[in-house]
Short mmCIF file of C-alpha atoms in Angstrom, two decimals:
data_model
loop_
_atom_site.label_atom_id
_atom_site.label_comp_id
_atom_site.label_asym_id
_atom_site.label_seq_id
_atom_site.Cartn_x
_atom_site.Cartn_y
_atom_site.Cartn_z
CA MET A 28 -0.05 -0.08 -0.11
CA LYS A 29 1.26 3.41 -1.02
CA LEU A 30 1.43 5.85 2.00
CA ILE A 31 1.08 9.35 1.27
CA PHE A 32 1.75 11.85 4.19
CA THR A 33 0.91 15.54 4.30
CA GLY A 34 1.84 17.82 7.36
CA HIS A 35 3.72 14.88 9.42
CA ASP A 36 6.11 11.97 8.94
CA TYR A 37 4.80 9.55 11.44
CA ARG A 38 5.66 6.42 9.53
CA TYR A 39 5.90 3.83 12.35
CA ALA A 40 2.35 4.83 13.84
CA VAL A 41 0.63 4.34 10.41
CA GLU A 42 2.70 1.42 9.32
CA GLN A 43 1.71 -0.53 12.53
CA SER A 44 -1.88 0.22 12.01
CA LEU A 45 -1.49 -0.88 8.49
CA LEU A 46 -0.33 -4.30 9.42
CA ALA A 47 -2.95 -4.80 11.94
CA PHE A 48 -5.75 -4.37 9.42
CA PHE A 49 -3.91 -5.64 6.13
CA PRO A 50 -1.21 -7.93 7.10
CA SER A 51 -0.56 -8.89 3.40
CA GLU A 52 0.26 -5.31 2.43
CA ARG A 53 3.68 -3.68 3.08
CA PRO A 54 4.15 0.16 3.13
CA VAL A 55 5.73 1.66 0.16
CA TYR A 56 6.48 5.43 -0.49
CA GLU A 57 7.45 5.58 -4.01
CA GLY A 58 5.94 4.35 -7.22
CA GLY A 59 2.52 3.57 -7.99
CA ASP A 60 0.11 1.18 -5.94
CA PRO A 61 -3.44 0.84 -6.52
CA ASN A 62 -4.05 0.77 -2.70
CA THR A 63 -3.36 3.92 -1.03
CA ALA A 64 -3.66 5.81 2.00
CA GLN A 65 -3.63 9.59 2.18
CA VAL A 66 -3.08 10.76 5.86
CA ARG A 67 -3.10 14.39 6.70
CA LEU A 68 -2.29 16.29 9.88
CA THR A 69 -3.21 19.95 10.14
CA LEU A 70 -3.04 22.34 13.25
CA ASP A 71 -5.58 25.00 14.16
CA GLY A 72 -4.14 26.82 17.03
CA GLN A 73 -3.72 24.08 19.86
CA THR A 74 -5.99 21.63 18.04
CA ALA A 75 -4.61 18.96 15.78
CA HIS A 76 -6.85 17.54 12.97
CA ALA A 77 -5.91 14.13 11.37
CA ALA A 78 -7.70 12.66 8.40
CA THR A 79 -7.08 9.51 6.47
CA GLU A 80 -8.51 8.43 3.04
CA LEU A 81 -8.23 4.89 2.19
CA SER A 82 -8.50 3.10 -1.09
CA VAL A 83 -8.12 -0.61 -1.07
CA GLY A 84 -9.38 -3.08 -3.80
CA GLY A 85 -11.69 -0.44 -5.37
CA LYS A 86 -13.39 0.35 -2.03
CA THR A 87 -12.82 3.63 -0.10
CA ALA A 88 -13.49 5.01 3.34
CA GLY A 89 -12.31 7.98 5.51
CA GLY A 90 -11.70 8.50 9.27
CA ALA A 91 -10.83 11.58 11.37
CA SER A 92 -9.55 12.33 14.74
CA ARG A 93 -8.31 15.45 16.61
CA ALA A 94 -6.14 16.09 19.68
CA ASP A 95 -6.01 18.99 22.20
CA VAL A 96 -2.16 19.81 22.49
CA SER A 97 -2.31 22.78 24.58
CA GLY A 98 -1.91 20.71 27.83
CA ALA A 99 1.40 18.90 26.58
CA VAL A 100 4.12 19.42 29.13
CA ASP A 101 7.01 18.99 26.58
CA ASP A 102 7.80 18.19 22.93
CA TYR A 103 7.51 14.31 23.66
CA GLU A 104 4.06 14.58 24.96
CA ARG A 105 2.99 16.73 22.05
CA GLU A 106 4.37 14.43 19.57
CA ARG A 107 2.53 11.35 21.44
CA LEU A 108 -0.76 13.33 20.95
CA LEU A 109 -0.22 14.09 17.51
CA GLN A 110 0.74 10.48 16.64
CA ARG A 111 -2.17 9.16 18.44
CA ALA A 112 -4.55 11.43 16.32
CA VAL A 113 -2.84 10.29 13.16
CA LYS A 114 -3.18 6.63 14.32
CA LEU A 115 -6.73 7.01 15.29
CA SER A 116 -7.77 8.57 11.82
CA PHE A 117 -6.03 5.71 10.17
CA PHE A 118 -7.88 3.25 12.57
CA GLU A 119 -11.39 4.72 11.82
CA ALA A 120 -10.94 4.59 8.12
CA ALA A 121 -9.59 0.93 8.09
CA ARG A 122 -12.55 -0.17 10.34
CA SER A 123 -14.89 1.45 8.35
CA LEU A 124 -13.64 -0.26 5.26
CA THR A 125 -13.00 -3.69 6.49
CA GLY A 126 -15.76 -4.01 9.03
CA VAL A 127 -13.03 -5.38 11.55
CA THR A 128 -11.87 -4.23 14.77
CA PRO A 129 -8.35 -5.82 15.74
CA ALA A 130 -8.25 -7.45 19.10
CA TRP A 131 -5.91 -4.62 20.29
CA GLY A 132 -8.13 -1.97 18.84
CA ALA A 133 -6.12 1.09 17.72
CA LEU A 134 -3.04 0.24 20.03
CA THR A 135 -0.22 -0.37 17.81
CA GLY A 136 2.79 -0.14 20.02
CA ILE A 137 5.08 -2.90 21.24
CA ARG A 138 4.16 -2.46 25.02
CA PRO A 139 0.68 -1.98 25.58
CA ALA A 140 0.97 -2.48 29.36
CA LYS A 141 3.21 0.45 29.57
CA LEU A 142 0.29 2.86 28.49
CA ALA A 143 -1.90 1.18 30.95
CA ALA A 144 0.74 1.54 33.71
CA GLY A 145 1.11 5.17 32.76
CA LEU A 146 -2.57 5.78 33.32
CA LEU A 147 -2.48 4.07 36.79
CA GLU A 148 0.36 6.16 37.74
CA GLU A 149 -1.52 9.39 36.80
CA GLY A 150 -3.89 8.24 39.65
CA LYS A 151 -6.55 6.84 37.51
CA SER A 152 -8.49 3.85 39.03
CA GLU A 153 -8.22 0.31 37.21
CA ALA A 154 -11.90 0.91 36.16
CA GLU A 155 -10.98 4.27 34.56
CA ALA A 156 -7.92 2.82 32.88
CA ASP A 157 -10.07 -0.03 31.63
CA ALA A 158 -12.58 2.43 30.22
CA ILE A 159 -9.90 4.36 28.44
CA LEU A 160 -8.52 1.20 26.88
CA ARG A 161 -11.90 0.51 25.79
CA ASP A 162 -13.48 3.68 24.62
CA THR A 163 -10.39 5.53 23.32
CA TYR A 164 -8.31 2.85 21.86
CA PHE A 165 -11.26 0.08 21.32
CA VAL A 166 -9.25 -2.64 22.84
CA SER A 167 -11.37 -5.93 23.23
CA ASP A 168 -12.53 -7.32 26.57
CA SER A 169 -10.03 -10.46 26.37
CA ARG A 170 -6.92 -8.11 25.66
CA ARG A 171 -7.80 -5.54 28.42
CA ALA A 172 -7.78 -8.61 30.62
CA LEU A 173 -4.28 -9.15 29.82
CA CYS A 174 -2.98 -5.56 29.73
CA LEU A 175 -4.18 -4.46 33.26
CA PRO A 176 -2.61 -7.25 35.37
CA CYS A 177 0.59 -6.90 33.24
CA ALA A 178 0.53 -3.09 34.04
CA ARG A 179 0.19 -3.92 37.76
CA ALA A 180 3.15 -6.28 37.53
CA GLY A 181 5.36 -3.66 35.81
CA LEU A 182 4.39 -1.12 38.47
CA GLU A 183 5.40 -3.57 41.23
CA ALA A 184 8.64 -4.36 39.63
CA ARG A 185 9.46 -0.48 39.41
CA ARG A 186 8.73 0.10 43.05
CA GLY A 187 11.37 -2.67 43.90
CA LEU A 188 14.28 -1.33 41.99
CA GLU A 189 16.87 1.05 43.17
CA LYS A 190 18.51 3.58 40.99
CA ASN A 191 21.96 1.97 40.76
CA GLU A 192 20.59 -1.47 39.49
CA ILE A 193 20.83 -2.94 36.11
CA SER A 194 20.38 -6.19 34.49
CA LEU A 195 22.90 -8.40 32.61
CA TYR A 196 22.30 -10.46 29.60
CA ILE A 197 24.66 -12.86 27.90
CA GLY A 198 23.83 -14.20 24.30
CA ILE A 199 25.05 -17.44 22.96
CA PRO A 200 24.37 -17.27 19.14
CA PHE A 201 24.43 -20.98 18.44
CA CYS A 202 21.63 -23.78 17.94
CA PRO A 203 21.75 -27.58 16.93
CA THR A 204 19.76 -26.39 13.92
CA ARG A 205 18.07 -23.29 12.59
CA CYS A 206 14.30 -23.27 13.16
CA ALA A 207 12.00 -22.34 10.29
CA TYR A 208 10.57 -19.29 12.11
CA CYS A 209 13.77 -17.92 13.54
CA SER A 210 15.38 -14.64 12.41
CA PHE A 211 17.58 -14.24 15.32
CA VAL A 212 21.27 -14.06 15.22
CA SER A 213 21.91 -17.77 15.52
CA ASN A 214 24.31 -20.22 13.92
CA SER A 215 23.80 -24.02 13.57
CA VAL A 216 26.54 -25.73 15.34
CA GLU A 217 26.72 -28.20 12.49
CA LYS A 218 27.99 -25.46 10.35
CA SER A 219 29.89 -23.44 12.90
CA PHE A 220 31.14 -25.76 15.64
CA HIS A 221 34.65 -24.39 15.11
CA LEU A 222 33.69 -20.99 16.12
CA VAL A 223 32.28 -22.01 19.71
CA GLU A 224 35.40 -22.00 21.67
CA PRO A 225 36.87 -18.80 20.08
CA TYR A 226 33.64 -17.08 20.64
CA LEU A 227 33.59 -18.30 24.28
CA GLN A 228 37.09 -17.02 24.63
CA ALA A 229 36.16 -13.70 23.19
CA LEU A 230 32.90 -13.49 25.63
CA LEU A 231 35.18 -14.49 28.59
CA ALA A 232 37.27 -11.21 27.78
CA GLU A 233 33.93 -9.03 27.49
CA VAL A 234 32.64 -10.43 30.68
CA GLU A 235 36.03 -9.38 32.49
CA SER A 236 36.01 -5.77 31.12
CA ALA A 237 32.37 -5.32 31.52
CA GLY A 238 32.55 -6.55 35.14
CA ALA A 239 35.31 -3.90 35.81
CA MET A 240 33.35 -1.11 34.24
CA VAL A 241 30.21 -2.04 36.38
CA ARG A 242 32.24 -2.11 39.72
CA GLU A 243 33.77 1.21 38.64
CA LEU A 244 30.34 2.77 38.13
CA GLY A 245 29.05 1.26 41.62
CA LEU A 246 26.25 -0.52 39.69
CA ASN A 247 24.36 -3.75 41.14
CA ILE A 248 22.99 -6.69 39.13
CA ARG A 249 19.36 -6.99 39.72
CA SER A 250 18.75 -9.93 37.37
CA PHE A 251 20.89 -12.19 35.07
CA TYR A 252 19.61 -13.80 31.81
CA MET A 253 21.69 -16.04 29.43
CA GLY A 254 19.78 -16.46 26.12
CA GLY A 255 20.63 -17.18 22.41
CA GLY A 256 20.27 -19.02 20.21
CA THR A 257 20.49 -21.98 22.62
CA PRO A 258 23.14 -21.53 25.56
CA THR A 259 22.85 -25.24 26.33
CA THR A 260 24.54 -25.84 22.99
CA LEU A 261 27.68 -25.32 24.95
CA THR A 262 29.03 -28.13 26.64
CA ALA A 263 28.76 -28.70 30.55
CA ASP A 264 32.46 -27.54 30.87
CA GLN A 265 31.98 -24.40 28.71
CA MET A 266 28.94 -23.30 30.70
CA ASP A 267 30.77 -23.96 33.96
CA ARG A 268 33.58 -21.78 32.74
CA LEU A 269 31.50 -19.05 31.46
CA LEU A 270 29.11 -18.83 34.55
CA GLY A 271 32.24 -19.09 36.82
CA ALA A 272 33.69 -16.16 35.11
CA VAL A 273 30.33 -14.20 35.53
CA HIS A 274 30.55 -14.73 39.15
CA GLN A 275 34.01 -13.75 39.37
CA ASN A 276 33.47 -10.42 37.66
CA PHE A 277 30.10 -9.60 38.87
CA ASP A 278 28.37 -9.40 42.25
CA LEU A 279 25.25 -11.43 41.79
CA SER A 280 24.63 -11.74 45.69
CA SER A 281 21.72 -9.40 45.54
CA ALA A 282 20.18 -10.61 42.00
CA VAL A 283 16.50 -11.57 42.28
CA GLU A 284 16.97 -14.34 39.65
CA LEU A 285 19.75 -16.06 37.42
CA THR A 286 17.91 -17.33 34.37
CA VAL A 287 19.42 -19.61 31.60
CA GLU A 288 17.56 -20.63 28.46
CA ALA A 289 17.91 -24.55 28.39
CA GLY A 290 15.90 -23.80 25.15
CA ARG A 291 16.21 -26.93 22.85
CA PRO A 292 15.28 -30.33 24.39
CA ASP A 293 18.09 -31.94 22.23
CA THR A 294 20.72 -29.99 24.15
CA ILE A 295 19.53 -30.68 27.66
CA THR A 296 21.55 -33.31 29.53
CA ALA A 297 21.83 -33.93 33.45
CA GLU A 298 25.46 -32.81 33.40
CA LYS A 299 24.56 -29.27 31.90
CA LEU A 300 21.63 -28.83 34.39
CA ALA A 301 24.21 -29.66 37.25
CA ALA A 302 26.43 -27.17 35.82
CA LEU A 303 23.76 -24.53 35.95
CA GLY A 304 22.66 -25.52 39.46
CA GLN A 305 26.19 -25.39 40.82
CA ASN A 306 26.70 -21.71 39.35
CA GLY A 307 23.34 -20.47 41.32
CA VAL A 308 21.00 -20.55 38.22
CA ASN A 309 17.50 -20.53 39.81
CA ARG A 310 15.29 -20.29 36.70
CA VAL A 311 15.56 -22.27 33.41
CA SER A 312 13.43 -21.94 30.31
CA VAL A 313 12.82 -25.02 28.21
CA ASN A 314 11.40 -24.10 24.71
CA PRO A 315 9.66 -26.92 22.92
CA GLN A 316 7.18 -24.49 20.99
CA SER A 317 4.97 -27.47 20.15
CA MET A 318 4.14 -30.99 21.65
CA SER A 319 3.36 -32.07 18.06
CA ASP A 320 5.88 -34.37 16.12
CA ARG A 321 4.37 -32.93 12.95
CA VAL A 322 4.63 -29.50 13.94
CA LEU A 323 8.27 -29.85 15.23
CA ALA A 324 9.33 -31.50 11.88
CA ALA A 325 7.76 -28.53 10.07
CA ILE A 326 9.84 -26.05 11.99
CA GLY A 327 13.20 -27.77 11.39
CA ARG A 328 13.36 -29.25 14.81
CA ARG A 329 15.43 -32.61 15.06
CA HIS A 330 13.56 -33.80 18.22
CA SER A 331 10.38 -35.40 19.10
CA ALA A 332 7.68 -34.79 21.57
CA ASP A 333 9.19 -37.67 23.56
CA ASP A 334 12.47 -35.86 23.69
CA ILE A 335 10.83 -33.06 25.34
CA ARG A 336 9.10 -35.09 27.83
CA ALA A 337 12.52 -36.83 28.73
CA ALA A 338 14.12 -33.30 28.96
CA MET A 339 11.53 -32.07 31.41
CA GLU A 340 11.93 -35.15 33.56
CA LEU A 341 15.53 -34.35 33.69
CA VAL A 342 14.80 -30.57 34.59
CA GLN A 343 12.50 -31.61 37.33
CA LYS A 344 15.04 -34.01 38.88
CA ALA A 345 17.51 -31.13 38.86
CA GLY A 346 15.32 -29.14 41.29
CA PHE A 347 15.33 -25.66 39.85
CA PRO A 348 13.01 -23.36 41.80
CA HIS A 349 11.55 -21.82 38.69
CA VAL A 350 10.84 -23.37 35.20
CA ASN A 351 9.32 -21.88 32.21
CA MET A 352 8.30 -23.35 28.98
CA ASP A 353 7.71 -21.35 25.81
CA LEU A 354 4.99 -22.22 23.30
CA ILE A 355 4.35 -20.59 19.97
CA ALA A 356 0.64 -20.16 18.52
CA GLY A 357 0.33 -20.32 14.77
CA LEU A 358 3.22 -22.52 13.80
CA PRO A 359 3.24 -24.34 10.40
CA GLU A 360 1.21 -27.60 10.39
CA ASP A 361 -0.39 -26.69 13.69
CA THR A 362 -4.36 -26.70 14.41
CA PRO A 363 -6.30 -25.19 17.45
CA GLU A 364 -7.01 -28.78 18.60
CA GLN A 365 -3.23 -29.70 18.61
CA PHE A 366 -2.34 -26.52 20.16
CA ARG A 367 -4.91 -27.02 23.06
CA ARG A 368 -3.19 -30.63 23.76
CA THR A 369 0.25 -28.80 23.60
CA LEU A 370 -0.93 -26.22 26.25
CA ASP A 371 -2.65 -29.00 28.12
CA GLU A 372 0.60 -31.17 28.34
CA ALA A 373 3.03 -28.11 29.06
CA SER A 374 0.76 -26.96 31.91
CA ALA A 375 0.92 -30.50 33.41
CA PHE A 376 4.68 -30.60 33.86
CA GLY A 377 4.42 -28.55 36.96
CA THR A 378 6.11 -25.36 35.84
CA ASP A 379 5.48 -21.98 37.33
CA ASN A 380 5.92 -19.99 34.17
CA ILE A 381 4.62 -20.46 30.69
CA THR A 382 5.11 -18.11 27.83
CA VAL A 383 2.81 -18.05 24.88
CA HIS A 384 4.21 -16.34 21.87
CA THR A 385 2.52 -15.66 18.63
CA LEU A 386 4.22 -16.48 15.36
CA SER A 387 5.81 -13.52 13.92
CA LEU A 388 6.53 -13.61 10.28
CA LYS A 389 10.09 -12.18 10.24
CA LYS A 390 11.45 -11.35 6.77
CA GLY A 391 14.76 -13.50 7.31
CA SER A 392 12.82 -16.51 8.28
CA ARG A 393 12.62 -19.82 6.32
CA ILE A 394 8.82 -19.69 6.66
CA THR A 395 8.62 -16.25 4.87
CA LEU A 396 11.11 -17.14 2.33
CA GLU A 397 9.62 -20.45 1.45
CA GLY A 398 6.07 -19.28 1.85
CA THR A 399 5.20 -22.18 4.17
CA ARG A 400 1.53 -22.72 5.03
CA ILE A 401 0.56 -21.47 8.37
CA PRO A 402 -2.83 -21.32 10.21
CA SER A 403 -5.34 -18.59 9.64
CA VAL A 404 -5.86 -15.63 11.64
CA GLU A 405 -9.04 -17.06 13.02
CA GLU A 406 -7.27 -20.38 13.88
CA VAL A 407 -4.56 -18.36 15.67
CA GLY A 408 -7.25 -16.39 17.56
CA GLU A 409 -8.68 -19.82 18.67
CA MET A 410 -5.46 -20.95 20.03
CA LEU A 411 -4.88 -17.74 22.03
CA ASP A 412 -8.43 -17.60 23.44
CA TYR A 413 -7.76 -21.02 25.05
CA VAL A 414 -4.55 -19.69 26.99
CA PRO A 415 -6.54 -17.94 29.51
CA GLU A 416 -9.34 -20.32 29.86
CA LYS A 417 -6.84 -23.21 30.56
CA LEU A 418 -4.32 -21.33 32.73
CA ARG A 419 -6.31 -19.10 34.91
CA PRO A 420 -7.94 -21.88 36.80
CA MET A 421 -4.69 -23.30 37.30
CA GLY A 422 -3.44 -20.28 39.39
CA PHE A 423 -1.51 -18.65 36.47
CA ALA A 424 -1.77 -14.80 35.74
CA PRO A 425 -0.28 -12.78 32.91
CA TYR A 426 2.51 -10.71 34.10
CA TYR A 427 4.18 -9.41 30.99
CA LEU A 428 3.49 -8.90 27.28
CA TYR A 429 4.80 -7.39 24.18
CA ARG A 430 3.87 -7.26 20.61
CA GLN A 431 6.10 -7.51 17.37
CA LYS A 432 6.00 -6.59 13.64
CA TYR A 433 4.52 -9.01 11.47
CA MET A 434 2.53 -10.94 14.07
CA SER A 435 -0.23 -13.36 12.86
CA GLY A 436 -3.31 -11.43 13.68
CA SER A 437 -1.59 -8.48 15.31
CA PHE A 438 -1.82 -10.49 18.41
CA GLU A 439 0.77 -10.54 21.29
CA ASN A 440 3.27 -12.56 23.31
CA VAL A 441 2.29 -13.13 27.15
CA GLY A 442 4.13 -14.52 29.96
CA TRP A 443 2.06 -16.41 32.45
CA CYS A 444 3.10 -17.12 35.97
CA ARG A 445 1.98 -18.84 39.22
CA PRO A 446 2.31 -16.72 42.44
CA GLY A 447 5.88 -16.38 43.23
CA GLY A 448 6.91 -17.27 39.92
CA THR A 449 7.50 -13.71 38.25
CA GLY A 450 10.33 -13.62 35.70
CA TRP A 451 11.53 -10.19 36.68
CA TYR A 452 14.11 -9.70 33.82
CA ASN A 453 11.23 -10.00 31.37
CA ILE A 454 9.54 -7.05 32.97
CA TYR A 455 12.64 -5.03 33.38
CA ILE A 456 13.58 -5.14 29.66
CA MET A 457 10.24 -5.04 28.20
CA GLU A 458 8.88 -2.13 30.33
CA GLU A 459 12.22 -0.49 30.14
CA LEU A 460 12.40 0.06 33.68
CA HIS A 461 16.16 0.09 33.86
CA SER A 462 19.42 -0.67 31.74
CA ILE A 463 20.23 -4.01 30.19
CA LEU A 464 23.89 -4.50 29.81
CA SER A 465 24.11 -7.13 26.84
CA LEU A 466 27.39 -9.00 26.28
CA GLY A 467 27.73 -11.39 23.31
CA ALA A 468 27.34 -11.37 19.60
CA GLY A 469 24.18 -9.48 18.50
CA GLY A 470 23.86 -8.01 22.03
CA SER A 471 21.52 -4.82 22.25
CA THR A 472 22.49 -2.76 25.30
CA LYS A 473 19.79 -0.59 26.39
CA MET A 474 20.81 2.47 28.69
CA VAL A 475 17.78 3.93 30.66
CA ASP A 476 17.68 7.05 32.70
CA PRO A 477 14.16 6.93 34.19
CA ALA A 478 14.54 10.38 35.83
CA HIS A 479 14.79 12.07 32.59
CA ASN A 480 12.95 9.71 30.24
CA ARG A 481 15.95 9.06 28.29
CA ILE A 482 16.94 5.71 26.51
CA GLU A 483 20.02 5.01 24.39
CA ARG A 484 21.22 1.91 22.63
CA VAL A 485 24.39 0.38 21.43
CA PHE A 486 24.62 -2.87 19.51
CA ASN A 487 27.52 -5.41 19.63
CA LEU A 488 28.51 -6.96 16.21
CA LYS A 489 25.89 -9.51 15.02
CA TYR A 490 27.82 -12.42 13.92
CA PRO A 491 30.30 -14.62 15.98
CA GLN A 492 33.11 -14.39 13.50
CA GLU A 493 33.01 -10.65 13.40
CA TYR A 494 32.51 -10.35 17.22
CA ILE A 495 35.52 -12.52 17.75
CA GLN A 496 37.67 -10.44 15.29
CA ARG A 497 36.71 -6.78 16.32
CA PRO A 498 37.22 -6.44 20.01
CA GLU A 499 37.57 -2.66 19.48
CA LYS A 500 33.61 -2.59 18.90
CA ILE A 501 33.00 -3.96 22.42
CA ALA A 502 35.24 -1.28 23.95
CA ALA A 503 33.54 1.44 22.17
CA ASN A 504 30.07 0.19 23.38
CA GLN A 505 31.48 -0.16 27.00
CA ALA A 506 32.90 3.50 26.54
CA ALA A 507 29.31 4.63 25.56
CA PHE A 508 27.78 2.82 28.38
CA ARG A 509 30.25 4.35 31.08
CA ALA A 510 29.68 7.77 29.57
CA PHE A 511 25.94 7.51 29.75
CA TYR A 512 26.08 6.59 33.51
CA LEU A 513 28.72 9.21 34.23
CA LYS A 514 26.36 11.90 32.64
CA MET A 515 23.39 10.33 34.58
CA MET A 516 25.27 10.40 37.87
CA GLU A 517 26.45 14.01 37.25
CA SER A 518 23.05 15.14 36.44
CA SER A 519 21.44 13.27 39.73
CA GLU A 520 24.11 15.18 41.76
CA ARG A 521 23.48 18.45 40.08
CA SER A 522 19.82 18.04 40.82
CA SER A 523 20.19 16.88 44.32
CA GLY A 524 22.45 19.92 45.08
CA ASN A 525 19.58 22.18 43.72
CA GLY A 526 17.08 20.53 46.25
CA ILE A 527 15.39 18.73 43.27
CA LEU A 528 14.49 15.13 44.01
CA THR A 529 15.55 12.62 41.70
CA GLN A 530 14.55 8.96 41.04
#
C-alpha cells in the first residue's frame, strides 16, 4: 500500500496500523500502487486535526480524529498526542472499510501494558484505565484482561528497583539447527562448531572488562539472563567456565534471579543442568514451542515430543525453583486442537511459568522465504483464546506482554506465571524500567535514565566471526555505557544539590 503523508512523517504509527488491518500489505512510499492511504495532519491553534482517506481493492473509506495539544508538558508529550490523532484517523478509516476491529483496537505499540501503567500512575483507578482502553483505543475485553494485570506487575517491579541497579544479559548465538521461524542471530553448530570455543574466549574477555566497568560505576546486578540461540548448545564444561567467570567479575549476591534458557530439549543433559545449578542458576526456560511431532518437523526441529518429555523429567529432577516453557501459537502444520493438547501437556509438567508467543513472520525466516502454509488468523485467535481459559483456573496470571511486527493477527506474546514465579528480567526489559547490559554477539545494550525519560542503545556486532575479530567494537560500546552513566550521575548530583528530588 502506498502511504502519502501531508503535514507529518509518522511512519511507524501508520505502518503498525496498516499491518493490523492489512497483514499482506507492505508500506511503500515511491512508485504506483492501486491501494493507497492519504494521511493528513493540520494544526488549528492548539488543536490537531488528522484525516485519512483509504482506497483498497476499489473500495474507499475515510476517518478523522483530533487532539488538544495545549496541555502537553513537553515536546515528547506533544508528539505523542499528534501521533495518536494520526493513528486513530487511520484506524477509523480502516475499520470502516474492512468491518473489522483488531483485538488490540487502535493500539499499535510494542508495549501495551506501558500505556496502562502510565494511566494508573496518573492516579486513575483500574476501572478508569480499563474504560480508556475500551472507549479511546477500542481494545477488546480479552486483551484488556491481559493488559491491566501486566501493568500492575510492571508497577510492582518498578517499586522494587534501586536507581543503581541494572540487569545483565549474555547471548550465545548457536543452536543445533535453525528453526524455520527464526530470524535471530543464531548459527547452526553443525556449520559453525569451530567458532564455539573462540567465541567463548572472546566472550570471557568481554565479561571481564564489563565487570570492571560495572564495579567502577558502582552498579548492582538486579537480574541475570543468558539467552540465544540456545545456551545449552555449550558443553557442561563451557557453561561452567562462562558462569564461573560471570560470578568472578560481577557481584550477583543481590540478584533476584539467574535465568538460563535451556532452550532446545535436544541440548539438555543432566551434566549441563548440574553445571547450571552449581553456578546458582535458579530459573531455566525450556522452549519446545509445540508438543506435536508433525509441527516440530515442519519447523526444522530434530527432536520429538518424547524428547521434550525426557528433558522435562531431567529438569524436574535437577530441582530448579523456577521453570518456564515457551510455546508458539500459529506454527506451520498446527491446528487449534493440537495447540490445545500442547498447552494441556505443558501445563501438566508443574512449571510455574508458561510463555505463549504468537508466530511473527520475520523477513529472514525460512517460513517467509519459502512461503510455508501457516494457520489462519482465525485459527491463531482460537489458540490464544484457549490460553486464559486453561491457565487461569490453574492459578496462572499474565505478568508481561509485548507485541512485534508481522505477528499473525496482530496479536501478542504473553508470559503467565503462578504466584511467586514472576520472571523479573522479562518485565525489566519489556517495560524499560532500567538498563540492560548485553554481552556477546548480537547483544543490544539498552541504557535507561528513568529520571529524564532518556533511553539510548548500542549494539554488539551481530555474527560470531566478526564479534571475535573486532574487540574494538566491544570497547567502544562499553565506553558509551560508561559515558551514559557518568552523565546520569552528574545530572543526579546537580539536581540533588539544587534541592530537586531525583529518582
